[in-house]
Short mmCIF file of C-alpha atoms in Angstrom, two decimals:
data_model
loop_
_atom_site.label_atom_id
_atom_site.label_comp_id
_atom_site.label_asym_id
_atom_site.label_seq_id
_atom_site.Cartn_x
_atom_site.Cartn_y
_atom_site.Cartn_z
CA MET A 1 207.05 54.74 361.76
CA ASP A 2 205.47 58.43 362.16
CA ARG A 3 205.72 58.67 365.88
CA LEU A 4 209.57 59.18 366.29
CA VAL A 5 209.57 59.42 370.11
CA GLY A 6 207.46 56.25 370.62
CA LEU A 7 209.95 54.35 368.37
CA LEU A 8 212.96 55.78 369.83
CA ASP A 9 211.98 54.75 373.46
CA SER A 10 210.43 51.51 372.71
CA SER A 11 212.64 48.55 374.00
CA ILE A 12 212.81 45.27 372.29
CA SER A 13 212.52 42.58 375.05
CA SER A 14 211.32 39.84 373.00
CA SER A 15 213.57 37.21 372.07
CA SER A 16 211.73 36.16 369.02
CA PRO A 17 213.12 36.65 365.77
CA SER A 18 213.26 40.39 364.51
CA VAL A 19 211.30 41.65 361.71
CA LEU A 20 214.29 41.39 359.31
CA ASP A 21 214.99 37.74 360.56
CA ASN A 22 211.27 36.90 359.45
CA ARG A 23 211.71 38.35 355.86
CA THR A 24 212.19 36.03 352.92
CA GLY A 25 215.50 36.27 351.06
CA PRO A 26 219.13 35.18 351.86
CA THR A 27 219.88 34.80 355.56
CA ALA A 28 223.03 34.56 357.38
CA TYR A 29 223.94 32.54 360.61
CA ASN A 30 225.51 33.52 363.74
CA GLY A 31 228.07 30.84 364.48
CA SER A 32 227.93 30.88 368.18
CA THR A 33 224.15 31.06 368.62
CA GLY A 34 222.91 29.34 365.33
CA ILE A 35 220.21 32.03 364.99
CA ALA A 36 219.39 33.45 361.54
CA THR A 37 220.37 37.13 361.22
CA SER A 38 219.85 39.60 358.31
CA PRO A 39 222.64 39.86 355.81
CA MET A 40 222.84 43.61 356.88
CA GLU A 41 223.97 42.43 360.19
CA THR A 42 226.87 40.39 359.01
CA LEU A 43 228.59 43.75 357.50
CA PRO A 44 231.56 45.28 359.15
CA VAL A 45 230.60 47.98 361.81
CA GLU A 46 231.89 50.78 359.68
CA ILE A 47 229.85 49.75 356.57
CA ILE A 48 226.59 49.48 358.68
CA THR A 49 227.19 53.02 360.34
CA TYR A 50 228.07 54.54 356.80
CA ILE A 51 224.47 52.92 355.55
CA LEU A 52 222.82 54.58 358.65
CA THR A 53 224.17 57.88 357.86
CA PHE A 54 221.64 58.03 354.65
CA LEU A 55 218.80 57.75 356.87
CA SER A 56 216.29 60.29 358.24
CA PRO A 57 215.61 60.23 362.11
CA VAL A 58 212.28 58.39 361.47
CA SER A 59 213.94 56.02 359.28
CA LEU A 60 216.67 55.45 361.78
CA ALA A 61 214.06 54.99 364.58
CA ALA A 62 212.21 52.21 362.28
CA VAL A 63 215.49 50.51 361.65
CA SER A 64 216.38 50.48 365.70
CA ALA A 65 213.16 48.60 366.04
CA THR A 66 214.04 45.71 363.80
CA SER A 67 216.90 44.02 365.90
CA HIS A 68 218.83 44.50 368.96
CA ARG A 69 222.30 44.77 366.92
CA LEU A 70 220.75 47.41 364.42
CA ARG A 71 219.40 49.36 367.50
CA TYR A 72 222.80 49.38 368.99
CA HIS A 73 224.20 50.91 365.75
CA ALA A 74 221.14 53.21 365.20
CA GLN A 75 221.77 54.86 368.70
CA ALA A 76 225.31 55.94 367.70
CA GLU A 77 226.00 59.41 368.98
CA PRO A 78 227.62 60.80 365.66
CA LEU A 79 224.20 60.09 363.84
CA TRP A 80 222.18 62.11 366.28
CA GLN A 81 224.76 64.89 366.56
CA SER A 82 224.54 65.33 362.86
CA PHE A 83 220.65 65.67 362.93
CA ILE A 84 220.88 68.43 365.50
CA ARG A 85 223.80 70.00 363.32
CA ASP A 86 221.53 70.16 360.34
CA ASN A 87 218.77 72.33 362.19
CA ILE A 88 220.89 74.86 363.94
CA HIS A 89 223.44 77.44 363.43
CA PRO A 90 227.12 75.94 363.36
CA GLN A 91 228.33 78.24 366.13
CA ASN A 92 225.45 77.04 368.53
CA LEU A 93 226.59 73.17 368.47
CA MET A 94 228.40 72.61 371.45
CA PRO A 95 231.03 69.63 371.81
CA SER A 96 228.70 68.23 374.55
CA PRO A 97 224.85 67.48 374.55
CA SER A 98 224.67 68.67 378.10
CA PRO A 99 222.47 68.92 380.10
CA ALA A 100 221.21 65.79 378.12
CA LYS A 101 223.00 62.59 378.43
CA SER A 102 223.39 62.04 374.84
CA TRP A 103 222.80 63.79 371.36
CA ARG A 104 219.85 61.21 370.98
CA ASP A 105 218.11 62.24 374.18
CA LEU A 106 218.57 65.99 373.06
CA TYR A 107 217.12 65.29 369.65
CA ILE A 108 214.13 63.41 370.94
CA SER A 109 213.54 66.28 373.71
CA HIS A 110 212.90 68.81 370.92
CA HIS A 111 211.32 66.64 368.40
CA PRO A 112 209.32 67.34 365.97
CA TYR A 113 210.13 71.20 366.55
CA TRP A 114 213.75 71.29 365.19
CA PHE A 115 212.41 73.01 362.21
CA LEU A 116 212.09 76.10 364.05
CA PRO A 117 215.68 77.02 364.34
CA ARG A 118 216.26 75.41 360.93
CA HIS A 119 214.18 77.93 359.20
CA LYS A 120 215.05 81.14 361.65
CA ILE A 121 212.44 83.58 360.10
CA TRP A 122 208.96 83.26 360.71
CA PHE A 123 205.79 85.61 360.15
CA SER A 124 202.49 85.71 361.61
CA ASP A 125 198.97 86.04 360.56
CA GLN A 126 198.19 88.63 363.40
CA PRO A 127 195.47 91.01 362.12
CA ASP A 128 196.59 93.97 360.08
CA SER A 129 200.20 94.15 361.75
CA GLY A 130 201.57 90.77 361.61
CA ALA A 131 204.61 90.07 363.37
CA ILE A 132 208.30 88.84 362.72
CA LEU A 133 210.02 86.21 364.87
CA ILE A 134 213.63 84.98 364.89
CA ALA A 135 214.04 81.56 366.34
CA TRP A 136 217.33 79.78 367.41
CA TYR A 137 218.81 77.07 369.44
CA ASP A 138 220.43 78.04 372.77
CA PRO A 139 223.11 75.56 373.45
CA ARG A 140 223.78 76.91 377.13
CA ARG A 141 220.33 75.79 378.12
CA ALA A 142 219.82 73.13 375.35
CA CYS A 143 216.37 75.23 374.53
CA ILE A 144 214.77 76.41 371.49
CA GLU A 145 213.64 79.81 371.80
CA ALA A 146 212.28 82.67 369.58
CA TYR A 147 211.92 86.44 369.92
CA ARG A 148 210.14 89.21 367.85
CA LEU A 149 212.14 91.37 365.71
CA LEU A 150 211.39 95.12 365.88
CA ALA A 151 212.36 98.06 363.86
CA ARG A 152 212.36 101.86 364.67
CA HIS A 153 213.33 105.07 363.20
CA GLY A 154 217.13 106.11 363.64
CA SER A 155 218.42 109.43 363.00
CA GLU A 156 216.34 111.15 360.34
CA PHE A 157 216.57 114.26 358.55
CA ILE A 158 214.79 116.13 355.57
CA GLN A 159 216.12 118.09 352.54
CA PRO A 160 214.46 119.48 349.54
CA TRP A 161 214.66 117.52 346.19
CA THR A 162 216.68 119.54 343.90
CA HIS A 163 214.96 117.89 340.90
CA ASN A 164 212.07 119.05 342.11
CA PRO A 165 212.05 121.70 344.96
CA ALA A 166 208.49 121.02 346.12
CA VAL A 167 209.30 117.52 347.12
CA ASN A 168 211.17 116.63 350.44
CA ILE A 169 213.48 113.78 350.98
CA GLN A 170 213.18 112.16 354.21
CA PHE A 171 216.26 110.04 354.78
CA PHE A 172 215.82 106.78 356.72
CA ASP A 173 218.28 104.92 358.93
CA PRO A 174 216.42 102.31 360.90
CA ILE A 175 217.37 100.46 363.96
CA LEU A 176 216.79 96.55 364.45
CA ARG A 177 216.73 94.80 367.79
CA LEU A 178 215.15 91.66 369.27
CA TRP A 179 212.51 92.08 372.05
CA LEU A 180 214.39 89.85 374.43
CA ASP A 181 212.22 90.70 377.51
CA ASP A 182 209.34 88.55 376.07
CA PRO A 183 209.98 85.25 374.22
CA LEU A 184 207.04 83.90 372.14
CA ILE A 185 208.61 80.33 372.10
CA LYS A 186 210.68 78.67 374.86
CA LEU A 187 211.06 74.94 374.52
CA ASP A 188 213.06 73.72 377.55
CA PHE A 189 215.01 70.50 377.66
CA LYS A 190 213.17 67.84 379.36
CA GLU A 191 214.61 64.41 380.08
CA GLY A 192 212.71 61.19 379.07
CA ASN A 193 209.71 60.55 376.66
CA SER A 194 207.63 63.67 376.02
CA GLY A 195 204.85 61.72 374.43
CA ASN A 196 203.15 62.36 371.04
CA ARG A 197 203.43 65.71 370.01
CA LEU A 198 201.61 65.56 366.82
CA GLN A 199 198.30 66.41 368.15
CA LYS A 200 199.47 67.66 371.75
CA GLU A 201 199.72 71.11 372.31
CA VAL A 202 203.02 71.95 374.27
CA ASN A 203 202.69 74.09 377.11
CA MET A 204 205.42 76.74 377.27
CA ARG A 205 206.07 78.35 380.54
CA ILE A 206 206.72 82.22 379.40
CA GLY A 207 205.57 85.54 380.45
CA TYR A 208 205.46 87.15 384.01
CA HIS A 209 201.80 86.63 384.55
CA PRO A 210 201.05 83.39 386.31
CA THR A 211 197.70 82.88 384.85
CA LEU A 212 198.81 83.37 381.11
CA SER A 213 199.09 80.30 379.04
CA SER A 214 201.04 79.87 375.94
CA LEU A 215 200.62 76.70 373.81
CA LEU A 216 202.60 75.65 370.86
CA SER A 217 201.15 73.07 368.15
CA LEU A 218 201.73 71.75 364.78
CA CYS A 219 199.72 72.43 361.70
CA TYR A 220 198.00 70.32 359.20
CA ARG A 221 199.22 71.21 355.86
CA ILE A 222 196.80 71.52 353.16
CA PRO A 223 197.78 69.60 349.83
CA PRO A 224 198.02 71.79 346.96
CA GLU A 225 195.24 69.76 345.15
CA ARG A 226 192.87 70.55 348.07
CA GLN A 227 193.44 74.31 348.26
CA HIS A 228 190.82 76.55 346.94
CA PRO A 229 190.70 80.38 346.67
CA SER A 230 187.60 80.52 349.04
CA MET A 231 189.89 78.81 351.69
CA SER A 232 191.60 81.20 354.23
CA LEU A 233 195.20 79.90 354.20
CA TRP A 234 198.44 80.92 355.60
CA PRO A 235 200.74 82.27 354.20
CA PRO A 236 198.73 84.19 351.48
CA SER A 237 199.18 83.45 347.78
CA THR A 238 201.10 86.74 347.40
CA ILE A 239 204.13 84.87 349.14
CA PRO A 240 205.81 82.22 347.68
CA SER A 241 205.50 79.10 349.90
CA SER A 242 205.70 75.16 349.47
CA GLU A 243 203.24 74.70 352.18
CA ARG A 244 199.96 76.28 353.30
CA VAL A 245 197.69 75.65 356.18
CA ARG A 246 194.19 76.96 357.33
CA ASN A 247 194.25 80.06 359.48
CA GLU A 248 190.52 80.34 360.36
CA SER A 249 188.51 78.01 362.59
CA PRO A 250 185.14 78.45 364.25
CA ASN A 251 186.50 76.65 367.23
CA LEU A 252 189.96 78.19 367.33
CA PHE A 253 191.61 74.84 366.12
CA ARG A 254 190.77 72.83 369.38
CA GLY A 255 189.57 69.72 367.67
CA ASP A 256 191.99 66.81 367.03
CA GLU A 257 190.72 66.56 363.36
CA GLN A 258 192.21 70.15 362.69
CA ARG A 259 195.76 68.71 363.84
CA PRO A 260 198.22 66.37 362.06
CA LYS A 261 197.78 62.52 362.84
CA THR A 262 201.07 61.84 361.14
CA LEU A 263 204.63 63.26 360.37
CA SER A 264 203.93 63.13 356.68
CA THR A 265 200.77 65.41 357.33
CA ALA A 266 202.41 67.77 359.76
CA GLY A 267 203.76 71.00 358.44
CA ASP A 268 207.32 71.69 359.05
CA ARG A 269 207.03 75.33 357.77
CA THR A 270 204.16 76.37 359.81
CA PHE A 271 203.03 76.28 363.46
CA ARG A 272 200.59 77.75 365.81
CA ILE A 273 200.68 79.54 369.08
CA ARG A 274 197.50 79.62 371.36
CA LYS A 275 197.50 82.20 374.22
CA PHE A 276 194.86 82.66 376.90
CA LEU A 277 194.31 83.82 380.40
CA GLN A 278 193.12 81.09 382.94
CA TYR A 279 191.45 81.68 386.25
CA ASN A 280 190.19 79.42 389.06
CA ASN A 281 186.53 79.49 389.57
CA SER A 282 184.49 77.17 391.84
CA VAL A 283 181.23 78.43 390.33
CA HIS A 284 182.24 77.09 386.78
CA PRO A 285 181.56 73.39 385.76
CA LEU A 286 185.04 72.93 385.10
CA GLY A 287 186.41 74.82 387.83
CA VAL A 288 188.45 77.12 385.48
CA VAL A 289 187.55 80.09 383.43
CA ARG A 290 189.52 80.70 380.13
CA MET A 291 189.62 84.41 379.06
CA GLY A 292 191.17 86.25 376.02
CA GLU A 293 191.96 83.24 373.95
CA ASP A 294 193.86 83.99 370.67
CA VAL A 295 195.46 81.73 368.15
CA THR A 296 198.15 83.00 365.80
CA THR A 297 199.36 81.01 362.77
CA TRP A 298 203.17 81.40 361.65
CA SER A 299 204.96 80.52 358.47
CA THR A 300 208.56 80.73 357.25
CA LEU A 301 209.88 82.01 354.08
CA LEU A 302 211.43 79.94 351.13
CA GLU A 303 215.22 80.93 351.44
CA GLU A 304 215.29 81.41 347.69
CA SER A 305 212.51 83.95 347.79
CA TYR A 306 214.74 86.41 350.06
CA THR A 307 218.18 85.44 349.30
CA PRO A 308 219.78 88.15 346.80
CA THR A 309 221.83 86.78 343.97
CA LYS A 310 224.06 88.42 341.15
CA GLN A 311 220.92 88.21 338.81
CA LYS A 312 218.38 89.34 341.33
CA PRO A 313 220.26 91.86 343.67
CA TRP A 314 217.33 93.60 345.04
CA GLN A 315 215.69 90.34 346.26
CA GLY A 316 215.42 90.25 350.10
CA ILE A 317 213.81 91.19 353.19
CA TRP A 318 213.62 95.12 353.82
CA VAL A 319 212.28 97.52 356.19
CA GLY A 320 210.46 100.50 354.87
CA ASP A 321 209.54 103.72 356.57
CA TYR A 322 205.47 104.15 356.44
CA GLY A 323 205.41 107.44 358.37
CA ASN A 324 202.86 107.52 361.23
CA HIS A 325 202.51 103.67 360.90
CA GLY A 326 206.40 103.23 361.73
CA CYS A 327 208.69 100.76 360.32
CA GLU A 328 207.21 97.86 358.29
CA PHE A 329 209.00 94.59 357.04
CA LEU A 330 208.72 93.84 353.37
CA LEU A 331 209.56 90.91 351.06
CA ILE A 332 210.94 92.13 347.70
CA THR A 333 210.84 89.57 345.02
CA GLN A 334 212.56 90.00 341.62
CA ARG A 335 211.10 87.81 339.01
CA ASP A 336 212.80 87.95 335.70
CA ARG A 337 211.61 87.18 332.38
CA VAL A 338 214.26 84.66 331.75
CA GLU A 339 215.24 82.79 335.09
CA CYS A 340 218.86 82.01 335.32
CA PRO A 341 219.48 78.82 337.19
CA THR A 342 222.91 79.83 338.46
CA ARG A 343 222.84 81.21 341.98
CA ARG A 344 225.72 82.46 343.76
CA PRO A 345 226.39 82.01 347.77
CA ILE A 346 226.24 85.29 349.54
CA ARG A 347 227.33 86.01 353.13
CA ARG A 348 225.01 88.19 355.28
CA ALA A 349 227.10 90.60 357.52
CA SER A 350 225.72 90.91 361.07
CA THR A 351 226.04 93.63 363.75
CA ALA A 352 227.51 92.99 367.06
CA SER A 353 224.06 91.99 368.42
CA GLY A 354 223.76 89.00 366.06
CA LEU A 355 221.22 90.90 363.82
CA PRO A 356 221.65 91.86 360.13
CA SER A 357 223.22 95.17 359.80
CA GLY A 358 221.09 97.81 357.90
CA VAL A 359 217.66 97.25 356.25
CA THR A 360 216.17 98.17 352.82
CA PHE A 361 213.11 99.83 351.19
CA GLY A 362 211.80 103.19 352.10
CA ASP A 363 208.32 104.37 351.41
CA THR A 364 206.00 107.06 352.36
CA ASP A 365 202.98 107.24 354.37
CA SER A 366 201.34 105.99 351.54
CA ASP A 367 198.77 103.50 353.15
CA ASN A 368 196.25 106.07 354.07
CA GLY A 369 195.83 107.84 350.92
CA SER A 370 196.23 111.22 352.61
CA ASP A 371 197.61 114.37 350.70
CA THR A 372 200.76 114.22 353.04
CA GLN A 373 202.43 111.52 351.12
CA ASP A 374 202.14 113.15 347.85
CA ASN A 375 205.02 115.57 347.94
CA ARG A 376 207.52 113.29 349.55
CA ALA A 377 210.15 110.61 348.57
CA VAL A 378 211.49 108.38 351.24
CA GLU A 379 214.97 106.73 351.22
CA ALA A 380 216.04 103.46 353.11
CA SER A 381 219.04 101.32 353.50
CA HIS A 382 219.40 97.59 353.02
CA PRO A 383 221.11 94.68 354.89
CA ASP A 384 224.88 94.68 354.34
CA TYR A 385 225.43 91.83 351.89
CA SER A 386 228.65 90.65 350.24
CA TYR A 387 228.52 89.01 346.81
CA GLN A 388 230.82 86.78 345.32
CA GLU A 389 231.56 88.22 341.95
CA ALA A 390 231.93 86.13 338.80
CA ALA A 391 233.70 86.83 335.69
CA ASP A 392 231.13 84.76 333.53
CA GLU A 393 228.01 86.61 334.95
CA PRO A 394 226.04 88.90 332.51
CA SER A 395 226.36 92.68 333.13
CA GLY A 396 224.09 95.70 331.79
CA ALA A 397 220.79 96.88 332.68
CA PRO A 398 218.60 95.03 334.94
CA SER A 399 215.40 93.39 333.86
CA GLY A 400 212.26 91.77 335.19
CA ARG A 401 209.78 92.77 337.87
CA LEU A 402 210.21 93.82 341.47
CA GLU A 403 207.27 93.42 343.76
CA ALA A 404 207.17 94.30 347.51
CA ILE A 405 204.92 92.35 349.77
CA LYS A 406 204.16 93.30 353.32
CA LEU A 407 205.52 90.79 356.20
CA THR A 408 204.08 93.21 358.62
CA GLY A 409 201.35 95.89 357.92
CA ASP A 410 199.16 98.41 359.22
CA ILE A 411 195.29 99.25 359.53
CA ASN A 412 195.46 100.69 355.97
CA VAL A 413 197.24 98.01 353.94
CA PRO A 414 197.69 94.95 356.17
CA ARG A 415 200.26 92.14 356.34
CA GLY A 416 200.37 90.04 353.15
CA GLN A 417 199.42 92.64 350.76
CA CYS A 418 201.57 93.81 347.90
CA THR A 419 202.54 97.49 348.77
CA TRP A 420 204.14 98.31 345.52
CA PHE A 421 205.27 96.82 342.20
CA ALA A 422 207.46 98.02 339.17
CA GLU A 423 206.57 95.93 336.33
CA ASP A 424 209.79 96.39 334.30
CA ILE A 425 212.90 97.57 335.79
CA GLY A 426 214.62 97.40 332.45
CA ASP A 427 214.60 99.87 329.55
CA GLY A 428 211.02 99.28 328.97
CA GLY A 429 209.99 101.00 332.18
CA LEU A 430 212.86 103.62 332.47
CA VAL A 431 211.70 107.04 333.13
CA ARG A 432 215.28 108.61 333.37
CA ILE A 433 218.60 108.32 334.91
CA ALA A 434 218.88 110.70 338.08
CA ASP A 435 221.20 113.54 337.63
CA ASP A 436 220.57 115.25 341.19
CA GLU A 437 223.10 115.23 343.80
CA VAL A 438 221.27 112.72 346.10
CA PHE A 439 220.27 110.28 343.68
CA ARG A 440 222.89 110.78 340.88
CA GLY A 441 223.09 107.98 338.59
CA ALA A 442 220.08 106.21 339.80
CA ARG A 443 217.59 104.33 337.74
CA ILE A 444 214.23 105.77 337.90
CA VAL A 445 211.44 103.34 336.61
CA LYS A 446 207.61 103.38 336.66
CA SER A 447 205.90 101.57 339.50
CA MET A 448 202.55 101.43 341.22
CA GLY A 449 201.92 102.10 344.78
CA HIS A 450 199.20 100.33 347.08
CA VAL A 451 196.98 102.77 349.31
CA ALA A 452 193.79 102.31 351.03
CA ASP A 453 191.61 103.64 353.58
CA ARG A 454 191.18 102.13 357.17
CA ASP A 455 190.38 98.53 357.27
CA PHE A 456 191.68 98.17 353.84
CA LYS A 457 188.72 99.83 352.14
CA ASN A 458 188.76 101.66 348.81
CA ALA A 459 192.24 99.97 348.04
CA ARG A 460 193.74 101.29 344.79
CA TYR A 461 197.02 101.48 343.13
CA LEU A 462 198.51 105.15 342.40
CA GLN A 463 201.35 105.86 339.66
CA SER A 464 204.82 106.33 341.31
CA GLN A 465 208.19 106.09 340.55
CA LEU A 466 210.92 103.73 342.01
CA ILE A 467 214.29 105.42 342.66
CA MET A 468 216.74 102.45 342.30
CA LYS A 469 219.88 104.25 343.84
CA ASP A 470 221.80 101.15 344.39
CA HIS A 471 221.34 97.71 345.63
CA ASP A 472 221.24 98.77 349.26
CA THR A 473 218.95 101.71 348.65
CA LEU A 474 215.31 102.20 347.06
CA ALA A 475 212.95 105.14 347.33
CA GLN A 476 209.55 105.80 346.16
CA PHE A 477 208.07 108.95 344.63
CA TRP A 478 204.35 109.49 344.40
CA GLU A 479 203.57 111.16 341.18
CA VAL A 480 199.94 112.38 342.28
#
């Protein structure tokens, strides 16, 4: 049942009674042939189709292996089109499955990697820096692809802070773009059975160098009861996740025992990419030499952890200015003392390039603990979200805890580490309400900023102040 491709492509050529026919219980008889059939097969076509809409692709494949008639119904195009629709953006669904002959063939071609465009946003365990990946389905070529998301400084200017003239405010207007010249994932449509992909690495033909190999594979998820603090897991415990996998292996995850054997043990929120250079060598026993092998593990974020709500307007994915380290992506979580179960849908505005417009949190060059960051405050802008207001929503001062975790990092404070937190953004942590021209009306609360020397040595937290100008702008002032 776990090997969907094999089930879908297996043909039932035997004329012996089907699995359903051999079960005990009520049976029905086909009047023309006198062969016993399942009661379900005697239902009207519309009812059978309706029942099948509640099944997953794996369950549907299992049903198709029980009898000729149910196989016919299980291959209905609307069923497989709906599976694809559930995994891609609505605007990417074309009226035809071309170049595939059917929606079912298209689904099989990319199984079990449809979770890539479904979750969209991915971040890696690349040492120190990490990376952000945006995945989608391209309907023109019927392929799944993913590209790195980059951020760089836009127009910048500095002015003295009227509240404290010894401090300069560095304004921050970052620019986002996708590195479209170098895809990290590219799964082309291939007609026919692609085999068992649970343990098989998929060779992606990408890159300009003919000797560069890039292989995509699934991860074996570690059950929560088997997770231990001594394990090196991805994503780290600082980032909320429903699934964690190992991201260290002495043999770089080459063994079959480190890959899932069934769909139930395969992660759909994690994957790995293996890259290496391979050269022909007549002297080597295997005839080839593999060099520069590297494996990165990728994970996605829980949507509720980065979706802003009326009660948690600062929650989301932000971009910060880290001075000489450049722009870095952050996950800001807003944890209230009393969780409100009501969540309001939001709409994310986009630029002409299809990327979210704007970015968020600003920080100083705080990671290296140098004196240069101590007399600066940095401002940032946040993605342009449109909130659906509700008359029954509570109003007043915010409350709870804000924490910023690095999705990408640097040699001082690497990815996966907390970069700052404000324990109480309510009245308990309030320092003052700003009355200067730039931050007028902003809440200024107590916070702690994370700094470290190179290689994350001598890590410590320093007292700072978080300037909450609005839901689109945050700034950090270092008090020392």
